[in-house]
Amino acid sequence: MQNYKKAGEVVAKVRKHLKNLVNPGETLLDIAETIEKMIKDEKAEPAFPVNLSINQIAAHYTPTVEEQTTIKEEDIVKIDFGVHIDGCIIDNAITIDLSGKNEKLLLAAKDALDVAVQTIKAGVGDGTVGKKIEEKIKEYGFRPIKNLTGHLIEKYNLHTGIDIPNYAKEDSYYFKEGDIVAIEPFATDGEGRVIETPNVEIYSIVGGGKLRMRSSRELFGKLLLKYKGLPFARRWLGGMLKTNLLISASLRELVQEGCLHPYYVLKEAGNGLVSQFEHTLLVKEDGVEILDGEFTF
Ligand code: CO
């Protein structure tokens, strides 16, 4: 538990700087790299690449190594980042609304997270939590994104396969004391679901396979050793093989052979704006502890 607590403290510390970092004109690459550096300066590691998903983009966007995209005056910026210490992962997210015109959209996701935090304790079902989240978001006149979910976390495992829905459904999982769970409501004025775009910059190892290229086998070995199954960014891999071309070709084969899971950038199906807030919780007999600390805004 000690490492989860320490990772949570790092998250809380880094999160305090986000509002100063995310300003019009800043490049996404600078923001992502600054956050990742702050994490390493605390003697911790990013549990996955910093996700900077803007406006109608809901999740899985991280800049490329040569990305020039900057923050615009009216952007809604979701910053989803994770910290791990020895595989003990804390996941969290906030949304920054630079225009100030989308306060209700942000509150919908933030209050939904609060209600979930108040609801979860040992014995409570996942669908019951989803119902509370959906009701709160709808109170504000928005929709939850139904195909994005919270998730149980285990050591070196960001998503154990147990999903916590953001809408009402029948209970199928009941929280246990000691569970580590990330809750992340997404609110939108669009359709309430995300679709995949063709873009992918984040991957994780999901299994072995028959690899024809020697470079793919070499890259696979290095990725397994370095990230141990946690998600990584394409921009992190410079220098892992002799050339960039070789890295790209090897990544392609690793995806084709089912060795890597590609995290496609997800956008709102109805082109709605999207807000998101996320905490990682430790489930106790009579409630939860917020491992990454309360939001201070
Ligand atoms: Co998460």
Tab-separated table of C-alpha atoms and ligand atoms in Angstrom:
chain	number	residue	atom	x	y	z
A	1	MET	CA	0.000	0.000	0.000
A	2	GLN	CA	2.956	2.268	0.703
A	3	ASN	CA	3.806	2.637	-3.007
A	4	TYR	CA	0.200	3.458	-3.934
A	5	LYS	CA	0.168	6.194	-1.309
A	6	LYS	CA	3.477	7.596	-2.511
A	7	ALA	CA	2.333	7.507	-6.158
A	8	GLY	CA	-0.867	9.276	-5.087
A	9	GLU	CA	1.149	12.036	-3.437
A	10	VAL	CA	3.164	12.519	-6.634
A	11	VAL	CA	-0.075	12.802	-8.639
A	12	ALA	CA	-1.464	15.420	-6.245
A	13	LYS	CA	1.759	17.421	-6.407
A	14	VAL	CA	1.950	17.369	-10.225
A	15	ARG	CA	-1.763	18.166	-10.583
A	16	LYS	CA	-1.259	21.481	-8.765
A	17	HIS	CA	0.860	22.722	-11.688
A	18	LEU	CA	-1.536	21.828	-14.492
A	19	LYS	CA	-3.496	25.085	-14.574
A	20	ASN	CA	-0.255	27.020	-14.976
A	21	LEU	CA	0.961	24.696	-17.723
A	22	VAL	CA	-2.107	24.604	-19.927
A	23	ASN	CA	-2.312	28.009	-21.599
A	24	PRO	CA	-3.138	29.217	-25.118
A	25	GLY	CA	-0.058	29.019	-27.336
A	26	GLU	CA	1.633	26.220	-25.386
A	27	THR	CA	2.423	23.131	-27.444
A	28	LEU	CA	0.893	19.801	-26.468
A	29	LEU	CA	4.334	18.241	-26.728
A	30	ASP	CA	5.806	20.663	-24.170
A	31	ILE	CA	2.913	20.096	-21.772
A	32	ALA	CA	3.121	16.301	-22.001
A	33	GLU	CA	6.895	16.237	-21.647
A	34	THR	CA	6.834	18.676	-18.725
A	35	ILE	CA	4.325	16.551	-16.827
A	36	GLU	CA	6.275	13.359	-17.546
A	37	LYS	CA	9.483	15.033	-16.375
A	38	MET	CA	7.839	16.278	-13.165
A	39	ILE	CA	6.804	12.691	-12.420
A	40	LYS	CA	10.346	11.376	-12.965
A	41	ASP	CA	11.808	14.193	-10.859
A	42	GLU	CA	9.730	12.778	-7.987
A	43	LYS	CA	11.465	9.395	-8.455
A	44	ALA	CA	8.313	7.885	-9.926
A	45	GLU	CA	7.400	6.825	-13.473
A	46	PRO	CA	4.519	7.732	-15.791
A	47	ALA	CA	2.108	4.773	-15.687
A	48	PHE	CA	1.118	5.664	-19.272
A	49	PRO	CA	1.782	8.550	-21.674
A	50	VAL	CA	0.147	11.841	-20.663
A	51	ASN	CA	-3.188	12.039	-22.508
A	52	LEU	CA	-4.132	15.529	-23.697
A	53	SER	CA	-7.535	15.220	-25.297
A	54	ILE	CA	-9.040	18.453	-26.579
A	55	ASN	CA	-12.692	19.406	-27.186
A	56	GLN	CA	-14.446	16.561	-29.115
A	57	ILE	CA	-11.524	14.190	-28.565
A	58	ALA	CA	-12.381	12.077	-25.522
A	59	ALA	CA	-9.289	9.989	-24.816
A	60	HIS	CA	-5.984	8.408	-25.892
A	61	TYR	CA	-4.468	11.486	-27.524
A	62	THR	CA	-0.799	12.011	-26.834
A	63	PRO	CA	1.457	14.188	-29.001
A	64	THR	CA	3.968	12.817	-31.484
A	65	VAL	CA	7.650	13.629	-31.168
A	66	GLU	CA	7.414	16.415	-33.765
A	67	GLU	CA	3.911	17.628	-32.960
A	68	GLN	CA	3.382	21.395	-33.283
A	69	THR	CA	-0.261	21.575	-32.131
A	70	THR	CA	-0.826	24.346	-29.621
A	71	ILE	CA	-3.566	25.050	-27.104
A	72	LYS	CA	-6.194	27.459	-28.468
A	73	GLU	CA	-8.018	30.231	-26.574
A	74	GLU	CA	-11.324	28.371	-26.252
A	75	ASP	CA	-10.147	24.797	-25.807
A	76	ILE	CA	-11.523	22.298	-23.326
A	77	VAL	CA	-8.434	20.297	-22.333
A	78	LYS	CA	-8.615	16.932	-20.593
A	79	ILE	CA	-5.381	15.946	-18.900
A	80	ASP	CA	-5.338	12.275	-17.956
A	81	PHE	CA	-2.053	11.095	-16.451
A	82	GLY	CA	-0.874	8.233	-14.291
A	83	VAL	CA	2.019	7.622	-11.941
A	84	HIS	CA	3.463	4.315	-10.846
A	85	ILE	CA	6.023	3.309	-8.277
A	86	ASP	CA	7.155	-0.277	-8.708
A	87	GLY	CA	3.944	-1.074	-10.619
A	88	CYS	CA	1.588	0.516	-8.094
A	89	ILE	CA	-0.484	2.761	-10.358
A	90	ILE	CA	-2.491	5.882	-9.610
A	91	ASP	CA	-4.645	7.203	-12.487
A	92	ASN	CA	-6.332	10.607	-12.517
A	93	ALA	CA	-7.735	13.269	-14.812
A	94	ILE	CA	-9.026	16.821	-14.789
A	95	THR	CA	-10.565	19.096	-17.405
A	96	ILE	CA	-9.549	22.707	-17.952
A	97	ASP	CA	-12.013	25.006	-19.734
A	98	LEU	CA	-10.026	27.917	-21.121
A	99	SER	CA	-13.020	29.913	-22.380
A	100	GLY	CA	-14.907	29.581	-19.107
A	101	LYS	CA	-18.066	28.975	-21.142
A	102	ASN	CA	-18.431	25.299	-20.294
A	103	GLU	CA	-18.620	25.378	-16.533
A	104	LYS	CA	-21.735	23.172	-16.418
A	105	LEU	CA	-20.199	20.530	-18.654
A	106	LEU	CA	-17.199	20.323	-16.331
A	107	LEU	CA	-19.326	20.273	-13.204
A	108	ALA	CA	-21.417	17.416	-14.611
A	109	ALA	CA	-18.378	15.115	-14.760
A	110	LYS	CA	-16.839	16.418	-11.521
A	111	ASP	CA	-20.026	16.096	-9.469
A	112	ALA	CA	-20.675	12.662	-10.974
A	113	LEU	CA	-17.240	11.609	-9.737
A	114	ASP	CA	-18.045	13.026	-6.284
A	115	VAL	CA	-21.283	11.053	-6.112
A	116	ALA	CA	-19.442	7.873	-7.109
A	117	VAL	CA	-16.851	8.522	-4.393
A	118	GLN	CA	-19.649	8.890	-1.840
A	119	THR	CA	-21.403	5.733	-3.049
A	120	ILE	CA	-18.584	3.200	-3.280
A	121	LYS	CA	-17.791	0.910	-0.358
A	122	ALA	CA	-17.310	-2.825	0.038
A	123	GLY	CA	-20.401	-4.681	-1.176
A	124	VAL	CA	-21.732	-1.964	-3.521
A	125	GLY	CA	-22.312	-3.054	-7.120
A	126	ASP	CA	-20.770	-1.527	-10.255
A	127	GLY	CA	-24.140	-0.830	-11.914
A	128	THR	CA	-25.344	1.038	-8.833
A	129	VAL	CA	-22.342	3.346	-9.107
A	130	GLY	CA	-22.985	3.768	-12.841
A	131	LYS	CA	-26.578	4.745	-12.118
A	132	LYS	CA	-25.473	7.511	-9.744
A	133	ILE	CA	-22.986	8.801	-12.320
A	134	GLU	CA	-25.565	8.814	-15.125
A	135	GLU	CA	-28.210	10.526	-12.992
A	136	LYS	CA	-25.840	13.304	-11.942
A	137	ILE	CA	-24.643	13.995	-15.484
A	138	LYS	CA	-28.237	14.070	-16.763
A	139	GLU	CA	-29.209	16.508	-13.993
A	140	TYR	CA	-26.962	18.987	-15.771
A	141	GLY	CA	-28.585	18.230	-19.122
A	142	PHE	CA	-25.691	16.213	-20.557
A	143	ARG	CA	-25.030	12.566	-21.432
A	144	PRO	CA	-22.449	10.195	-19.968
A	145	ILE	CA	-20.169	8.512	-22.496
A	146	LYS	CA	-21.327	4.923	-22.269
A	147	ASN	CA	-18.418	3.153	-23.911
A	148	LEU	CA	-15.758	4.669	-21.678
A	149	THR	CA	-15.520	3.213	-18.190
A	150	GLY	CA	-13.716	3.245	-14.900
A	151	HIS	CA	-11.521	0.258	-14.173
A	152	LEU	CA	-10.016	-1.880	-11.444
A	153	ILE	CA	-6.234	-1.585	-11.081
A	154	GLU	CA	-3.693	-4.195	-10.008
A	155	LYS	CA	0.090	-4.139	-9.880
A	156	TYR	CA	1.434	-3.391	-13.402
A	157	ASN	CA	-2.146	-3.774	-14.672
A	158	LEU	CA	-3.978	-0.558	-15.489
A	159	HIS	CA	-7.215	-2.281	-16.561
A	160	THR	CA	-7.813	-5.652	-14.918
A	161	GLY	CA	-10.781	-6.311	-17.176
A	162	ILE	CA	-13.353	-5.215	-14.599
A	163	ASP	CA	-15.060	-2.087	-15.948
A	164	ILE	CA	-17.041	0.390	-13.868
A	165	PRO	CA	-19.778	1.809	-16.111
A	166	ASN	CA	-20.717	5.469	-16.376
A	167	TYR	CA	-24.416	4.575	-16.773
A	168	ALA	CA	-27.054	2.472	-15.009
A	169	LYS	CA	-26.857	-1.274	-15.583
A	170	GLU	CA	-27.416	-4.443	-13.606
A	171	ASP	CA	-24.774	-5.032	-10.934
A	172	SER	CA	-22.246	-7.626	-12.053
A	173	TYR	CA	-19.240	-6.782	-9.887
A	174	TYR	CA	-19.366	-5.999	-6.168
A	175	PHE	CA	-16.538	-3.939	-4.671
A	176	LYS	CA	-14.313	-5.632	-2.093
A	177	GLU	CA	-12.245	-4.129	0.668
A	178	GLY	CA	-8.754	-3.413	-0.689
A	179	ASP	CA	-9.827	-2.922	-4.312
A	180	ILE	CA	-7.982	-0.154	-6.143
A	181	VAL	CA	-10.397	1.434	-8.589
A	182	ALA	CA	-10.183	4.351	-11.013
A	183	ILE	CA	-13.501	6.123	-11.533
A	184	GLU	CA	-13.717	8.425	-14.549
A	185	PRO	CA	-17.049	9.903	-15.621
A	186	PHE	CA	-17.116	11.575	-19.046
A	187	ALA	CA	-19.897	14.087	-19.822
A	188	THR	CA	-20.854	15.345	-23.288
A	189	ASP	CA	-23.386	17.437	-25.170
A	190	GLY	CA	-23.053	14.952	-28.050
A	191	GLU	CA	-24.353	11.396	-28.557
A	192	GLY	CA	-22.832	9.828	-25.470
A	193	ARG	CA	-20.453	7.405	-27.117
A	194	VAL	CA	-17.006	7.519	-28.650
A	195	ILE	CA	-15.744	6.208	-31.959
A	196	GLU	CA	-12.204	5.307	-32.971
A	197	THR	CA	-10.183	7.586	-35.233
A	198	PRO	CA	-7.380	6.052	-37.340
A	199	ASN	CA	-4.714	7.768	-35.202
A	200	VAL	CA	-2.659	5.853	-32.662
A	201	GLU	CA	0.354	6.960	-30.652
A	202	ILE	CA	-0.106	4.748	-27.562
A	203	TYR	CA	0.388	0.988	-27.358
A	204	SER	CA	0.737	-1.734	-24.757
A	205	ILE	CA	2.003	-5.303	-24.873
A	206	VAL	CA	-0.801	-7.844	-24.727
A	207	GLY	CA	0.832	-11.121	-25.717
A	208	GLY	CA	3.479	-12.977	-27.659
A	209	GLY	CA	3.282	-14.011	-31.282
A	210	LYS	CA	5.177	-15.269	-34.310
A	211	LEU	CA	7.375	-12.418	-35.476
A	212	ARG	CA	9.042	-12.568	-38.869
A	213	MET	CA	11.325	-9.547	-38.461
A	214	ARG	CA	14.328	-9.742	-36.160
A	215	SER	CA	13.851	-6.048	-35.299
A	216	SER	CA	10.300	-6.777	-34.097
A	217	ARG	CA	11.583	-9.469	-31.756
A	218	GLU	CA	14.265	-7.109	-30.483
A	219	LEU	CA	11.791	-4.264	-29.934
A	220	PHE	CA	9.310	-6.598	-28.235
A	221	GLY	CA	11.963	-7.730	-25.762
A	222	LYS	CA	12.967	-4.178	-24.944
A	223	LEU	CA	9.377	-2.984	-24.543
A	224	LEU	CA	8.525	-5.871	-22.242
A	225	LEU	CA	11.560	-5.202	-20.081
A	226	LYS	CA	11.001	-1.463	-19.920
A	227	TYR	CA	7.223	-1.088	-19.629
A	228	LYS	CA	6.167	-4.505	-18.258
A	229	GLY	CA	2.820	-4.367	-20.015
A	230	LEU	CA	2.011	-0.744	-19.173
A	231	PRO	CA	1.061	1.594	-22.049
A	232	PHE	CA	3.830	3.556	-23.781
A	233	ALA	CA	3.989	6.299	-26.433
A	234	ARG	CA	5.538	6.055	-29.874
A	235	ARG	CA	7.449	9.253	-29.024
A	236	TRP	CA	9.166	7.453	-26.129
A	237	LEU	CA	10.828	4.891	-28.416
A	238	GLY	CA	13.424	7.004	-30.228
A	239	GLY	CA	16.759	5.174	-30.248
A	240	MET	CA	15.333	1.782	-29.240
A	241	LEU	CA	16.250	0.377	-32.669
A	242	LYS	CA	18.830	1.560	-35.227
A	243	THR	CA	16.417	3.755	-37.201
A	244	ASN	CA	13.005	5.319	-36.814
A	245	LEU	CA	11.860	3.502	-39.940
A	246	LEU	CA	12.736	0.197	-38.316
A	247	ILE	CA	10.779	1.138	-35.187
A	248	SER	CA	7.707	2.003	-37.277
A	249	ALA	CA	7.901	-1.208	-39.312
A	250	SER	CA	8.382	-3.295	-36.165
A	251	LEU	CA	5.470	-1.621	-34.386
A	252	ARG	CA	3.322	-2.411	-37.426
A	253	GLU	CA	4.235	-6.092	-37.301
A	254	LEU	CA	3.764	-6.248	-33.528
A	255	VAL	CA	0.229	-4.836	-33.889
A	256	GLN	CA	-0.571	-7.133	-36.840
A	257	GLU	CA	0.539	-10.207	-34.924
A	258	GLY	CA	-1.528	-9.276	-31.880
A	259	CYS	CA	1.479	-8.570	-29.647
A	260	LEU	CA	0.570	-4.912	-29.119
A	261	HIS	CA	-2.753	-3.296	-28.377
A	262	PRO	CA	-3.097	0.018	-30.255
A	263	TYR	CA	-4.993	2.699	-28.326
A	264	TYR	CA	-6.813	4.503	-31.132
A	265	VAL	CA	-7.615	8.148	-30.439
A	266	LEU	CA	-11.295	8.278	-29.437
A	267	LYS	CA	-13.660	11.074	-30.421
A	268	GLU	CA	-17.244	11.827	-29.528
A	269	ALA	CA	-19.582	10.210	-32.083
A	270	GLY	CA	-21.870	13.244	-32.357
A	271	ASN	CA	-18.979	15.713	-32.317
A	272	GLY	CA	-19.960	16.817	-28.817
A	273	LEU	CA	-17.608	18.510	-26.375
A	274	VAL	CA	-16.308	16.172	-23.685
A	275	SER	CA	-15.347	16.713	-20.031
A	276	GLN	CA	-13.727	14.179	-17.687
A	277	PHE	CA	-12.607	13.939	-14.069
A	278	GLU	CA	-10.943	10.923	-12.502
A	279	HIS	CA	-9.689	9.739	-9.130
A	280	THR	CA	-8.121	6.467	-7.999
A	281	LEU	CA	-9.793	5.065	-4.879
A	282	LEU	CA	-8.973	2.485	-2.237
A	283	VAL	CA	-12.146	0.647	-1.297
A	284	LYS	CA	-12.754	0.175	2.420
A	285	GLU	CA	-15.456	-1.493	4.448
A	286	ASP	CA	-17.364	1.729	4.997
A	287	GLY	CA	-16.275	3.979	2.131
A	288	VAL	CA	-13.228	4.911	0.087
A	289	GLU	CA	-9.958	6.746	0.399
A	290	ILE	CA	-9.049	9.030	-2.524
A	291	LEU	CA	-5.464	7.947	-3.164
A	292	ASP	CA	-4.577	10.921	-5.373
A	293	GLY	CA	-6.055	13.468	-2.943
A	294	GLU	CA	-9.112	15.685	-3.289
A	295	PHE	CA	-9.235	18.282	-6.067
A	296	THR	CA	-8.224	21.666	-4.710
A	297	PHE	CA	-10.294	23.766	-7.117
B	1	CO	CO	-8.320	5.610	-16.035
